Amino acid sequence: MQLATERYQPIVQPQRIDRPEPSARSQRPCERVFAAALVSALTLFSVIINGYHPYAEDGGLYLAGVKRLLDPALYPHGTAFVLEPMRLSFFAPTLAALVRLLPMTPDAALHRGLPVVLLALHLASIWATLFAAWLLATRCWTTRAARAGAVTLLACWLSLPVAGTALLIMDAYVTARSLSTPALLLALIGVLDWTEPDRTERSAAMTRRRRGFYLCAGSLTLATVMHPLMAAYALAATLMLLATRAPRRSSRVGWTLTLAVTALVLAALLQAVARPESAEYLRVALTRTYWFIAQWRWFEWAGLAAPLAILSAMAYSAAPRIYVSNSLEHLSNYCRPICLSFRSEAKESAFAHSTTVYPITEDALWPPLTYDPILHRKVELADGQSVQAEDARRALLRMAVAVGVIACLIAALFARAAAATHLVARLQPLRAFQCVYLVLVLILGAHLGERILRRSAWRWVATLLLLGGVMLGAERAAFPHSNHLELPAFASSGSQQSEVRNQWVQAFLWIREHTPKDALFALDADYINAPGEDAQCFRAIAERSSLADYSKDGGEASIAPDLTAAWAEGQAAQQRLSSPATTDAERLATLRPLGVSWLVLQASATTSLNCPFSNAAVKVCQLP
């Protein structure tokens, strides 16, 4: 075979460049220690900037179910709303089992043990997510700066909203998604190892593939038992990654189109077989505006389009790297090996799979090339390890783009407010964008670390302070009236109410200590969005039953249509409870038939009822 350099001269001058660092998969102890130390430090940093609010938002929904398992006497009214999050998930039973292992009395386990277990699980889930991100980065980048940049940016942006889906990459509280997120990343790692081309001896390759398959299968199983819906989207991402890892372009395109058509057909079948919906359920479903992409605002649309545009540009426009073999004879002129004259095989070999071979020795130096006169394309020399990382990175990028585009198509075609049924909308296909955002953050972080931060300590510190400050400000804007870190001591007993900043939480803690377990409470229908409330869940903190609220119980009723009637009844009874125009007689006439015995009113409400607790935000009143 004739070398092309016998007829072409290189257009760049040779220069010394550093070889890529050895892979973390070489299992060097120093690399493992560095990864563990970095991830541990970033876990604490992430909690500090993103806060910890265990009883807020969906965290309160799951915790009410856990408390019901620990104390079956709790929540005798409206029990269906407490149990709904546990219907298809083993998260709450697993968490309750962990609490029961503590050497405590049942009451102590409920009020002191559970908060400690929650905090430990929150820290463990963040650590697992960041460590899984590091492992994924080792498959996609060869330099430590890139890997560290990817994990660092993810640690800073864990609370980044996922477009208009009402999801964050990871919440500031513990839910089933806290475990399904690291499981998703581990499943992607398993696919990359399972499908990695053989460049080592056969026995080692088979062992690696077997481990990758088991890691993928085990991670998807964990996600399934914790959060079946997110596990379904994790499975879709892994199948798409398998398709984009195919060695030939025709295979990649064929399998990608097959999966896309399968997803669209499955969505159409689900929509066709869905049961008819009642007018009451339709009212509930239409309150979930984040289900319907047509009702999103412009910046939420941008949250879909911008990641897909960035990932597409990175996946399909970058120049391929050319493989440099270190096992052949040394060539004295380092500039000679521009490319081999494969001609007919060049495009399939170099561009589709990035494996054109250059003879060069292990100690030789090679220049980065900017233009190949045979292939008429920009290329870059790299060793075998870099080629593996390049292939994995490109497959990951293509997978994210394909998953995002398919999710958008399904949402636009089937998740429509005007549709006859809303089964597909109920499945929230745009939740698949959590995977897209994870890949986007890792890619941007790797570029940041490799091209800007590099080995400059002051740049890393400045970047952490800048990004951390922005996310800290966003967190304080979301929870302005609550403790930034709601640690176990802050919610362990009513005697520590003075340590809690949130005045609604102070009232909820008083209720827990001074009212009977079988009491039924009524609050404003949308109390969770009231000024100063900060989305703190009444049931989880007060440990008392309540009528269904608009926001969180409405979300459960939208997923479980059987709860629609109870939700509608609670909504009608709790409208305008705190309005100055509402009289006590009207409240009693509405609430007594439902068995309500206590009220939580805003401080501005006018009432002559007995209110043994009040502060600047709320008052707790007993019905006669």
PDB file of N, CA and C in Angstrom, residues 8-38:
ATOM      1  N   TYR A   8       2.172  13.947  -1.242  1.00  0.00           N
ATOM      2  CA  TYR A   8       1.654  15.187  -0.670  1.00  0.00           C
ATOM      3  C   TYR A   8       2.533  15.598   0.509  1.00  0.00           C
ATOM      4  N   GLN A   9       2.719  16.862   0.671  1.00  0.00           N
ATOM      5  CA  GLN A   9       3.477  17.403   1.782  1.00  0.00           C
ATOM      6  C   GLN A   9       2.506  17.938   2.834  1.00  0.00           C
ATOM      7  N   PRO A  10       2.839  17.780   4.101  1.00  0.00           N
ATOM      8  CA  PRO A  10       1.953  18.302   5.143  1.00  0.00           C
ATOM      9  C   PRO A  10       1.865  19.818   5.089  1.00  0.00           C
ATOM     10  N   ILE A  11       0.700  20.367   5.426  1.00  0.00           N
ATOM     11  CA  ILE A  11       0.528  21.806   5.353  1.00  0.00           C
ATOM     12  C   ILE A  11       0.694  22.459   6.717  1.00  0.00           C
ATOM     13  N   VAL A  12       1.025  21.679   7.748  1.00  0.00           N
ATOM     14  CA  VAL A  12       1.278  22.255   9.056  1.00  0.00           C
ATOM     15  C   VAL A  12       2.653  21.821   9.506  1.00  0.00           C
ATOM     16  N   GLN A  13       3.223  22.578  10.405  1.00  0.00           N
ATOM     17  CA  GLN A  13       4.535  22.257  10.941  1.00  0.00           C
ATOM     18  C   GLN A  13       4.387  21.314  12.122  1.00  0.00           C
ATOM     19  N   PRO A  14       5.332  20.376  12.288  1.00  0.00           N
ATOM     20  CA  PRO A  14       5.247  19.459  13.423  1.00  0.00           C
ATOM     21  C   PRO A  14       5.404  20.199  14.735  1.00  0.00           C
ATOM     22  N   GLN A  15       4.694  19.799  15.712  1.00  0.00           N
ATOM     23  CA  GLN A  15       4.820  20.393  17.030  1.00  0.00           C
ATOM     24  C   GLN A  15       4.577  19.315  18.073  1.00  0.00           C
ATOM     25  N   ARG A  16       5.195  19.504  19.230  1.00  0.00           N
ATOM     26  CA  ARG A  16       5.060  18.530  20.304  1.00  0.00           C
ATOM     27  C   ARG A  16       3.695  18.711  20.976  1.00  0.00           C
ATOM     28  N   ILE A  17       2.954  17.618  21.127  1.00  0.00           N
ATOM     29  CA  ILE A  17       1.713  17.661  21.882  1.00  0.00           C
ATOM     30  C   ILE A  17       1.732  16.534  22.887  1.00  0.00           C
ATOM     31  N   ASP A  18       1.036  16.745  23.982  1.00  0.00           N
ATOM     32  CA  ASP A  18       1.009  15.744  25.038  1.00  0.00           C
ATOM     33  C   ASP A  18       0.098  14.600  24.643  1.00  0.00           C
ATOM     34  N   ARG A  19       0.529  13.397  24.998  1.00  0.00           N
ATOM     35  CA  ARG A  19      -0.338  12.255  24.761  1.00  0.00           C
ATOM     36  C   ARG A  19      -1.522  12.314  25.734  1.00  0.00           C
ATOM     37  N   PRO A  20      -2.670  11.777  25.337  1.00  0.00           N
ATOM     38  CA  PRO A  20      -3.811  11.735  26.262  1.00  0.00           C
ATOM     39  C   PRO A  20      -3.455  10.951  27.512  1.00  0.00           C
ATOM     40  N   GLU A  21      -4.064  11.359  28.619  1.00  0.00           N
ATOM     41  CA  GLU A  21      -3.820  10.661  29.870  1.00  0.00           C
ATOM     42  C   GLU A  21      -4.383   9.248  29.808  1.00  0.00           C
ATOM     43  N   PRO A  22      -3.789   8.326  30.514  1.00  0.00           N
ATOM     44  CA  PRO A  22      -4.334   6.960  30.531  1.00  0.00           C
ATOM     45  C   PRO A  22      -5.754   6.953  31.063  1.00  0.00           C
ATOM     46  N   SER A  23      -6.538   6.000  30.588  1.00  0.00           N
ATOM     47  CA  SER A  23      -7.947   5.925  30.962  1.00  0.00           C
ATOM     48  C   SER A  23      -8.103   5.541  32.425  1.00  0.00           C
ATOM     49  N   ALA A  24      -9.208   6.056  33.017  1.00  0.00           N
ATOM     50  CA  ALA A  24      -9.522   5.670  34.391  1.00  0.00           C
ATOM     51  C   ALA A  24      -9.829   4.193  34.476  1.00  0.00           C
ATOM     52  N   ARG A  25     -10.207   3.590  33.338  1.00  0.00           N
ATOM     53  CA  ARG A  25     -10.512   2.161  33.349  1.00  0.00           C
ATOM     54  C   ARG A  25      -9.265   1.311  33.480  1.00  0.00           C
ATOM     55  N   SER A  26      -8.087   1.953  33.434  1.00  0.00           N
ATOM     56  CA  SER A  26      -6.866   1.213  33.736  1.00  0.00           C
ATOM     57  C   SER A  26      -6.781   0.866  35.212  1.00  0.00           C
ATOM     58  N   GLN A  27      -7.760   1.406  36.007  1.00  0.00           N
ATOM     59  CA  GLN A  27      -7.872   1.072  37.423  1.00  0.00           C
ATOM     60  C   GLN A  27      -6.648   1.512  38.218  1.00  0.00           C
ATOM     61  N   ARG A  28      -6.038   2.609  37.807  1.00  0.00           N
ATOM     62  CA  ARG A  28      -4.946   3.134  38.607  1.00  0.00           C
ATOM     63  C   ARG A  28      -5.481   3.635  39.934  1.00  0.00           C
ATOM     64  N   PRO A  29      -4.851   3.288  41.054  1.00  0.00           N
ATOM     65  CA  PRO A  29      -5.370   3.717  42.355  1.00  0.00           C
ATOM     66  C   PRO A  29      -5.484   5.227  42.472  1.00  0.00           C
ATOM     67  N   CYS A  30      -4.510   5.975  41.935  1.00  0.00           N
ATOM     68  CA  CYS A  30      -4.557   7.430  42.073  1.00  0.00           C
ATOM     69  C   CYS A  30      -5.765   8.014  41.354  1.00  0.00           C
ATOM     70  N   GLU A  31      -6.147   7.424  40.220  1.00  0.00           N
ATOM     71  CA  GLU A  31      -7.310   7.927  39.489  1.00  0.00           C
ATOM     72  C   GLU A  31      -8.597   7.629  40.244  1.00  0.00           C
ATOM     73  N   ARG A  32      -8.669   6.450  40.852  1.00  0.00           N
ATOM     74  CA  ARG A  32      -9.855   6.117  41.630  1.00  0.00           C
ATOM     75  C   ARG A  32      -9.975   7.011  42.853  1.00  0.00           C
ATOM     76  N   VAL A  33      -8.858   7.271  43.510  1.00  0.00           N
ATOM     77  CA  VAL A  33      -8.876   8.138  44.682  1.00  0.00           C
ATOM     78  C   VAL A  33      -9.280   9.553  44.284  1.00  0.00           C
ATOM     79  N   PHE A  34      -8.733  10.040  43.174  1.00  0.00           N
ATOM     80  CA  PHE A  34      -9.082  11.383  42.713  1.00  0.00           C
ATOM     81  C   PHE A  34     -10.570  11.475  42.406  1.00  0.00           C
ATOM     82  N   ALA A  35     -11.112  10.472  41.714  1.00  0.00           N
ATOM     83  CA  ALA A  35     -12.536  10.492  41.361  1.00  0.00           C
ATOM     84  C   ALA A  35     -13.405  10.492  42.612  1.00  0.00           C
ATOM     85  N   ALA A  36     -13.084   9.619  43.573  1.00  0.00           N
ATOM     86  CA  ALA A  36     -13.886   9.547  44.796  1.00  0.00           C
ATOM     87  C   ALA A  36     -13.815  10.851  45.584  1.00  0.00           C
ATOM     88  N   ALA A  37     -12.613  11.441  45.674  1.00  0.00           N
ATOM     89  CA  ALA A  37     -12.462  12.701  46.407  1.00  0.00           C
ATOM     90  C   ALA A  37     -13.205  13.833  45.717  1.00  0.00           C
ATOM     91  N   LEU A  38     -13.092  13.908  44.397  1.00  0.00           N
ATOM     92  CA  LEU A  38     -13.770  14.972  43.660  1.00  0.00           C
ATOM     93  C   LEU A  38     -15.283  14.854  43.802  1.00  0.00           C
TER      94      LEU A  38
END
